[in-house]
mmCIF file of C-alpha atoms in Angstrom:
data_model
loop_
_atom_site.group_PDB
_atom_site.id
_atom_site.type_symbol
_atom_site.label_atom_id
_atom_site.label_comp_id
_atom_site.label_asym_id
_atom_site.label_seq_id
_atom_site.Cartn_x
_atom_site.Cartn_y
_atom_site.Cartn_z
ATOM 1 C CA UNK I 1 -6.167 -35.872 15.927
ATOM 2 C CA UNK I 2 -6.562 -32.579 14.256
ATOM 3 C CA UNK I 3 -9.473 -30.836 13.675
ATOM 4 C CA UNK I 4 -10.276 -30.556 9.974
ATOM 5 C CA UNK I 5 -12.191 -27.710 10.351
ATOM 6 C CA UNK I 6 -9.633 -25.762 12.581
ATOM 7 C CA UNK I 7 -6.754 -26.854 10.396
ATOM 8 C CA UNK I 8 -4.832 -23.829 8.287
ATOM 9 C CA UNK I 9 -5.331 -25.818 4.915
ATOM 10 C CA UNK I 10 -9.099 -26.629 5.636
ATOM 11 C CA UNK I 11 -10.010 -23.780 3.173
ATOM 12 C CA UNK I 12 -8.171 -24.933 0.162
ATOM 13 C CA UNK I 13 -9.129 -21.802 -1.974
ATOM 14 C CA UNK I 14 -7.232 -19.896 0.583
ATOM 15 C CA UNK I 15 -3.824 -21.744 0.748
ATOM 16 C CA UNK I 16 -1.298 -20.633 3.107
ATOM 17 C CA UNK I 17 1.931 -18.656 2.033
ATOM 18 C CA UNK I 18 5.179 -20.325 2.251
ATOM 19 C CA UNK I 19 7.877 -18.641 3.681
ATOM 20 C CA UNK I 20 10.835 -20.642 2.304
ATOM 21 C CA UNK I 21 9.655 -20.221 -1.215
ATOM 22 C CA UNK I 22 9.351 -16.710 -0.782
ATOM 23 C CA UNK I 23 12.600 -16.407 0.786
ATOM 24 C CA UNK I 24 13.902 -18.473 -2.303
ATOM 25 C CA UNK I 25 12.347 -16.564 -4.875
ATOM 26 C CA UNK I 26 13.021 -13.123 -3.618
ATOM 27 C CA UNK I 27 15.677 -13.059 -1.213
ATOM 28 C CA UNK I 28 19.437 -12.592 -3.226
ATOM 29 C CA UNK I 29 23.044 -10.984 -2.451
ATOM 30 C CA UNK I 30 22.944 -7.681 -3.333
ATOM 31 C CA UNK I 31 19.221 -7.218 -3.602
ATOM 32 C CA UNK I 32 16.748 -5.238 -1.288
ATOM 33 C CA UNK I 33 15.028 -8.259 0.685
ATOM 34 C CA UNK I 34 17.009 -9.421 3.247
ATOM 35 C CA UNK I 35 14.327 -11.934 4.739
ATOM 36 C CA UNK I 36 10.730 -12.398 4.677
ATOM 37 C CA UNK I 37 9.136 -13.949 7.677
ATOM 38 C CA UNK I 38 5.290 -15.281 7.503
ATOM 39 C CA UNK I 39 2.960 -15.815 10.632
ATOM 40 C CA UNK I 40 -0.152 -17.069 11.441
ATOM 41 C CA UNK I 41 -1.508 -14.051 12.587
ATOM 42 C CA UNK I 42 -0.195 -10.976 14.212
ATOM 43 C CA UNK I 43 -1.754 -7.662 16.086
ATOM 44 C CA UNK I 44 -0.061 -5.488 13.434
ATOM 45 C CA UNK I 45 2.771 -5.929 10.517
ATOM 46 C CA UNK I 46 3.290 -2.274 11.073
ATOM 47 C CA UNK I 47 3.526 -2.442 14.698
ATOM 48 C CA UNK I 48 5.636 -5.383 14.670
ATOM 49 C CA UNK I 49 8.307 -3.908 12.020
ATOM 50 C CA UNK I 50 8.126 -0.685 13.997
ATOM 51 C CA UNK I 51 9.479 -2.294 16.817
ATOM 52 C CA UNK I 52 11.796 -4.224 14.870
ATOM 53 C CA UNK I 53 13.291 -0.995 13.805
ATOM 54 C CA UNK I 54 13.682 0.426 16.931
ATOM 55 C CA UNK I 55 16.058 -2.840 18.192
ATOM 56 C CA UNK I 56 18.266 -1.972 14.641
ATOM 57 C CA UNK I 57 16.461 -4.649 11.899
ATOM 58 C CA UNK I 58 18.237 -4.098 8.930
ATOM 59 C CA UNK I 59 16.479 -2.584 5.780
ATOM 60 C CA UNK I 60 14.614 -5.373 3.532
ATOM 61 C CA UNK I 61 12.836 -7.111 6.239
ATOM 62 C CA UNK I 62 9.105 -8.231 5.614
ATOM 63 C CA UNK I 63 6.574 -9.206 7.531
ATOM 64 C CA UNK I 64 3.527 -11.404 6.031
ATOM 65 C CA UNK I 65 0.882 -11.912 8.671
ATOM 66 C CA UNK I 66 -2.287 -14.558 7.517
ATOM 67 C CA UNK I 67 -4.617 -12.864 9.865
ATOM 68 C CA UNK I 68 -3.904 -9.278 11.065
ATOM 69 C CA UNK I 69 -5.807 -8.626 14.474
ATOM 70 C CA UNK I 70 -5.691 -4.940 14.914
ATOM 71 C CA UNK I 71 -4.638 -3.782 11.336
ATOM 72 C CA UNK I 72 -4.889 0.001 10.930
ATOM 73 C CA UNK I 73 -5.106 2.525 8.045
ATOM 74 C CA UNK I 74 -3.994 6.043 7.829
ATOM 75 C CA UNK I 75 -5.820 8.008 10.926
ATOM 76 C CA UNK I 76 -6.359 4.581 12.956
ATOM 77 C CA UNK I 77 -8.767 3.469 10.781
ATOM 78 C CA UNK I 78 -9.521 -0.311 10.994
ATOM 79 C CA UNK I 79 -8.582 -2.616 8.572
ATOM 80 C CA UNK I 80 -10.008 -6.480 8.806
ATOM 81 C CA UNK I 81 -10.317 -9.261 6.802
ATOM 82 C CA UNK I 82 -10.729 -13.148 6.916
ATOM 83 C CA UNK I 83 -7.678 -15.447 7.309
ATOM 84 C CA UNK I 84 -5.617 -15.858 4.415
ATOM 85 C CA UNK I 85 -8.233 -13.808 2.186
ATOM 86 C CA UNK I 86 -5.799 -11.063 1.046
ATOM 87 C CA UNK I 87 -2.274 -10.113 1.476
ATOM 88 C CA UNK I 88 -1.336 -8.208 4.682
ATOM 89 C CA UNK I 89 2.120 -7.276 4.839
ATOM 90 C CA UNK I 90 4.922 -4.499 5.896
ATOM 91 C CA UNK I 91 8.640 -3.485 4.217
ATOM 92 C CA UNK I 92 11.419 -2.002 6.514
ATOM 93 C CA UNK I 93 13.303 0.820 4.490
ATOM 94 C CA UNK I 94 16.297 2.452 5.270
ATOM 95 C CA UNK I 95 16.692 5.100 2.604
ATOM 96 C CA UNK I 96 19.811 7.406 2.629
ATOM 97 C CA UNK I 97 18.039 10.458 0.940
ATOM 98 C CA UNK I 98 17.312 13.748 2.354
ATOM 99 C CA UNK I 99 14.221 13.260 5.160
ATOM 100 C CA UNK I 100 12.523 15.574 3.398
ATOM 101 C CA UNK I 101 11.656 13.303 0.234
ATOM 102 C CA UNK I 102 10.479 10.460 2.835
ATOM 103 C CA UNK I 103 6.890 11.391 1.666
ATOM 104 C CA UNK I 104 7.190 10.072 -1.721
ATOM 105 C CA UNK I 105 7.680 6.410 -0.156
ATOM 106 C CA UNK I 106 4.427 5.688 0.202
ATOM 107 C CA UNK I 107 3.082 6.806 -3.126
ATOM 108 C CA UNK I 108 6.036 5.004 -4.704
ATOM 109 C CA UNK I 109 4.505 1.846 -2.803
ATOM 110 C CA UNK I 110 1.168 2.530 -4.338
ATOM 111 C CA UNK I 111 2.772 3.024 -8.019
ATOM 112 C CA UNK I 112 4.492 -0.362 -7.554
ATOM 113 C CA UNK I 113 1.794 -2.070 -6.030
ATOM 114 C CA UNK I 114 -0.811 -0.786 -8.588
ATOM 115 C CA UNK I 115 1.694 -1.836 -11.448
ATOM 116 C CA UNK I 116 2.483 -5.267 -10.125
ATOM 117 C CA UNK I 117 -1.277 -6.023 -9.365
ATOM 118 C CA UNK I 118 -2.488 -4.337 -12.911
ATOM 119 C CA UNK I 119 -0.360 -6.807 -14.834
ATOM 120 C CA UNK I 120 -0.887 -10.270 -12.896
ATOM 121 C CA UNK I 121 -4.615 -9.643 -12.292
ATOM 122 C CA UNK I 122 -5.423 -7.719 -15.244
ATOM 123 C CA UNK I 123 -7.598 -4.869 -13.772
ATOM 124 C CA UNK I 124 -7.556 -1.152 -13.752
ATOM 125 C CA UNK I 125 -5.953 -0.493 -10.854
ATOM 126 C CA UNK I 126 -5.787 2.950 -10.030
ATOM 127 C CA UNK I 127 -4.143 5.409 -7.297
ATOM 128 C CA UNK I 128 -6.523 7.556 -5.093
ATOM 129 C CA UNK I 129 -4.183 10.344 -3.254
ATOM 130 C CA UNK I 130 -2.448 9.703 -0.759
ATOM 131 C CA UNK I 131 -2.550 5.978 0.063
ATOM 132 C CA UNK I 132 -5.504 3.619 -1.590
ATOM 133 C CA UNK I 133 -5.364 1.260 -4.715
ATOM 134 C CA UNK I 134 -8.818 1.796 -6.139
ATOM 135 C CA UNK I 135 -10.930 -0.425 -8.931
ATOM 136 C CA UNK I 136 -13.489 2.307 -10.421
ATOM 137 C CA UNK I 137 -14.765 3.814 -6.944
ATOM 138 C CA UNK I 138 -14.236 0.783 -4.845
ATOM 139 C CA UNK I 139 -11.258 0.174 -2.492
ATOM 140 C CA UNK I 140 -8.669 -2.694 -3.050
ATOM 141 C CA UNK I 141 -6.172 -1.956 -0.932
ATOM 142 C CA UNK I 142 -4.910 0.876 1.501
ATOM 143 C CA UNK I 143 -1.394 1.755 2.317
ATOM 144 C CA UNK I 144 0.198 2.989 5.779
ATOM 145 C CA UNK I 145 3.666 4.292 5.934
ATOM 146 C CA UNK I 146 4.999 5.017 9.417
ATOM 147 C CA UNK I 147 8.739 6.699 9.972
ATOM 148 C CA UNK I 148 10.955 5.765 12.674
ATOM 149 C CA UNK I 149 13.953 7.599 13.124
ATOM 150 C CA UNK I 150 15.800 7.008 9.894
ATOM 151 C CA UNK I 151 13.644 4.133 9.046
ATOM 152 C CA UNK I 152 10.272 3.957 7.323
ATOM 153 C CA UNK I 153 7.828 0.989 8.002
ATOM 154 C CA UNK I 154 5.531 0.608 5.156
ATOM 155 C CA UNK I 155 2.209 -1.614 5.027
ATOM 156 C CA UNK I 156 -0.492 -2.830 2.593
ATOM 157 C CA UNK I 157 -3.690 -4.466 2.801
ATOM 158 C CA UNK I 158 -4.798 -6.114 -0.231
ATOM 159 C CA UNK I 159 -8.170 -7.574 -1.177
ATOM 160 C CA UNK I 160 -7.707 -10.865 -3.092
ATOM 161 C CA UNK I 161 -10.487 -13.205 -2.310
ATOM 162 C CA UNK I 162 -13.586 -11.854 -0.383
ATOM 163 C CA UNK I 163 -16.562 -12.586 -1.527
ATOM 164 C CA UNK I 164 -19.029 -9.651 -1.736
ATOM 165 C CA UNK I 165 -20.445 -10.682 1.622
ATOM 166 C CA UNK I 166 -16.960 -10.702 3.232
ATOM 167 C CA UNK I 167 -16.214 -6.937 2.350
ATOM 168 C CA UNK I 168 -15.875 -4.476 5.441
ATOM 169 C CA UNK I 169 -17.557 -1.670 3.707
ATOM 170 C CA UNK I 170 -19.915 -0.935 0.906
ATOM 171 C CA UNK I 171 -17.073 0.886 -0.959
ATOM 172 C CA UNK I 172 -14.673 -1.676 -0.805
ATOM 173 C CA UNK I 173 -13.757 -4.516 -3.460
ATOM 174 C CA UNK I 174 -11.586 -7.642 -3.824
ATOM 175 C CA UNK I 175 -9.584 -8.798 -6.848
ATOM 176 C CA UNK I 176 -12.177 -11.832 -6.777
ATOM 177 C CA UNK I 177 -15.162 -9.630 -6.776
ATOM 178 C CA UNK I 178 -13.458 -7.916 -9.974
ATOM 179 C CA UNK I 179 -13.147 -11.128 -11.615
ATOM 180 C CA UNK I 180 -9.438 -10.773 -11.803
ATOM 181 C CA UNK I 181 -7.074 -13.193 -13.855
ATOM 182 C CA UNK I 182 -5.061 -13.896 -10.965
ATOM 183 C CA UNK I 183 -6.155 -14.472 -7.295
ATOM 184 C CA UNK I 184 -3.202 -16.527 -6.281
ATOM 185 C CA UNK I 185 -1.228 -14.860 -3.405
ATOM 186 C CA UNK I 186 2.086 -15.954 -3.636
ATOM 187 C CA UNK I 187 2.468 -14.843 -7.513
ATOM 188 C CA UNK I 188 1.099 -11.786 -6.336
ATOM 189 C CA UNK I 189 3.366 -10.741 -3.537
ATOM 190 C CA UNK I 190 5.947 -11.785 -5.356
ATOM 191 C CA UNK I 191 5.548 -9.372 -8.296
ATOM 192 C CA UNK I 192 4.462 -6.759 -5.860
ATOM 193 C CA UNK I 193 7.821 -7.042 -3.740
ATOM 194 C CA UNK I 194 9.845 -7.293 -7.381
ATOM 195 C CA UNK I 195 8.272 -3.908 -8.797
ATOM 196 C CA UNK I 196 8.799 -2.224 -5.057
ATOM 197 C CA UNK I 197 12.557 -3.001 -5.174
ATOM 198 C CA UNK I 198 12.653 -1.793 -9.110
ATOM 199 C CA UNK I 199 11.069 1.536 -8.124
ATOM 200 C CA UNK I 200 12.723 2.076 -4.724
ATOM 201 C CA UNK I 201 16.515 1.153 -6.355
ATOM 202 C CA UNK I 202 15.455 4.060 -9.067
ATOM 203 C CA UNK I 203 14.347 6.213 -6.035
ATOM 204 C CA UNK I 204 17.388 5.917 -4.177
ATOM 205 C CA UNK I 205 19.558 6.062 -6.883
ATOM 206 C CA UNK I 206 18.259 9.908 -7.725
ATOM 207 C CA UNK I 207 18.717 10.585 -4.187
ATOM 208 C CA UNK I 208 15.053 10.876 -3.845
ATOM 209 C CA UNK I 209 13.798 13.329 -6.881
ATOM 210 C CA UNK I 210 10.858 11.930 -7.611
ATOM 211 C CA UNK I 211 11.178 13.821 -11.123
ATOM 212 C CA UNK I 212 14.307 12.571 -12.228
ATOM 213 C CA UNK I 213 13.459 9.082 -11.539
ATOM 214 C CA UNK I 214 10.420 9.452 -13.250
ATOM 215 C CA UNK I 215 8.024 8.686 -10.181
ATOM 216 C CA UNK I 216 5.942 11.451 -10.040
ATOM 217 C CA UNK I 217 5.223 11.095 -13.792
ATOM 218 C CA UNK I 218 4.085 7.732 -12.995
ATOM 219 C CA UNK I 219 2.616 8.199 -10.060
ATOM 220 C CA UNK I 220 0.369 11.105 -11.639
ATOM 221 C CA UNK I 221 -0.096 9.089 -14.694
ATOM 222 C CA UNK I 222 -2.111 6.164 -12.196
ATOM 223 C CA UNK I 223 -3.796 8.468 -10.295
ATOM 224 C CA UNK I 224 -7.569 8.689 -10.510
ATOM 225 C CA UNK I 225 -8.019 11.653 -7.897
ATOM 226 C CA UNK I 226 -6.163 14.185 -10.487
ATOM 227 C CA UNK I 227 -8.567 15.947 -12.764
ATOM 228 C CA UNK I 228 -11.308 15.524 -10.782
ATOM 229 C CA UNK I 229 -13.390 17.784 -9.039
ATOM 230 C CA UNK I 230 -13.060 16.552 -5.104
ATOM 231 C CA UNK I 231 -14.152 17.492 -1.395
ATOM 232 C CA UNK I 232 -11.232 17.258 0.839
ATOM 233 C CA UNK I 233 -12.699 17.306 4.575
ATOM 234 C CA UNK I 234 -9.617 19.114 6.816
ATOM 235 C CA UNK I 235 -9.148 18.871 10.685
ATOM 236 C CA UNK I 236 -11.786 20.703 12.542
ATOM 237 C CA UNK I 237 -14.551 20.177 10.006
ATOM 238 C CA UNK I 238 -13.225 22.332 7.704
ATOM 239 C CA UNK I 239 -14.102 21.599 3.711
ATOM 240 C CA UNK I 240 -11.903 22.540 0.347
ATOM 241 C CA UNK I 241 -13.973 21.860 -2.572
ATOM 242 C CA UNK I 242 -11.769 22.261 -5.678
ATOM 243 C CA UNK I 243 -10.256 20.499 -8.730
ATOM 244 C CA UNK I 244 -6.903 18.303 -8.041
ATOM 245 C CA UNK I 245 -4.685 19.571 -10.562
ATOM 246 C CA UNK I 246 -1.595 17.607 -9.967
ATOM 247 C CA UNK I 247 0.928 16.289 -7.279
ATOM 248 C CA UNK I 248 3.716 18.546 -6.127
ATOM 249 C CA UNK I 249 7.855 17.497 -6.491
ATOM 250 C CA UNK I 250 7.259 16.836 -2.422
ATOM 251 C CA UNK I 251 4.265 14.416 -3.279
ATOM 252 C CA UNK I 252 1.689 16.880 -2.075
ATOM 253 C CA UNK I 253 -1.590 17.408 -3.883
ATOM 254 C CA UNK I 254 -2.280 20.350 -5.654
ATOM 255 C CA UNK I 255 -6.066 21.379 -5.522
ATOM 256 C CA UNK I 256 -7.578 24.652 -7.433
ATOM 257 C CA UNK I 257 -10.689 25.642 -5.328
ATOM 258 C CA UNK I 258 -12.361 29.405 -5.729
ATOM 259 C CA UNK I 259 -9.361 30.419 -8.204
ATOM 260 C CA UNK I 260 -6.889 29.674 -5.553
ATOM 261 C CA UNK I 261 -3.658 27.411 -5.313
ATOM 262 C CA UNK I 262 -3.678 24.746 -2.372
ATOM 263 C CA UNK I 263 -0.997 22.467 -1.230
ATOM 264 C CA UNK I 264 -2.255 19.369 0.971
ATOM 265 C CA UNK I 265 0.035 16.815 2.467
ATOM 266 C CA UNK I 266 -1.278 13.803 3.934
ATOM 267 C CA UNK I 267 -1.316 14.625 7.060
ATOM 268 C CA UNK I 268 -3.459 17.923 6.296
ATOM 269 C CA UNK I 269 -6.345 15.788 5.034
ATOM 270 C CA UNK I 270 -8.781 13.551 7.022
ATOM 271 C CA UNK I 271 -10.812 12.302 3.703
ATOM 272 C CA UNK I 272 -10.461 12.817 -0.033
ATOM 273 C CA UNK I 273 -13.854 12.160 -1.878
ATOM 274 C CA UNK I 274 -14.902 12.912 -5.258
ATOM 275 C CA UNK I 275 -17.379 16.084 -4.897
ATOM 276 C CA UNK I 276 -21.019 15.380 -5.413
#
């Protein structure tokens, strides 16, 4: 006899995703997505796909975890959520564009995800450089990209049905908390993956040129960081305060501080926050 309390169907507000339904909806001849795998739990979808990439897995693999036990954000920060309360997934890409332009991929992912969630959930999702999705000043999702030889694995953790008491930190939020129009994970992940496929196709056809495909303009239009006075924490406890003026053709943040221009890559910074 199955203990209903332990059943994966016991929380009817958080139904499981269907691997079969997602594959039928998203995998098609000539399309980007080649296979979508849904697992009950894993340590890290990024780590699993990174291992698969080293083993020669093809572009377009998607791994979704209903529970992630060792989720990581940028710089090893922890990302946890109750089972089936969010979307935790990673994608494997093998872009045939100059490697110097691969830094645009997490920003491209953010643009695609924000656009899809904005449309379905009817909430004003903005981007925080380099890798967060925000509603107001609160974090809705994080994006993490890792390069493995010629491949890039990009993962996202998006808070969907978390209630206030379940949020990991006070500065986080969820679609449920924001009373979004859609808190159903199935249409959300379909929309994000379709939007990602469209942006990725345009970017690769432009040989990774973010200006030619409109990606830089789209990112800057959605970025909450640009135009604000920010405090950038750098390695070695150094701090830079100034105004974020834009993102350069390589996806680096441009900051004007004390009359001087600074260009920062994601690897240069520990935190980016509004200046006090």
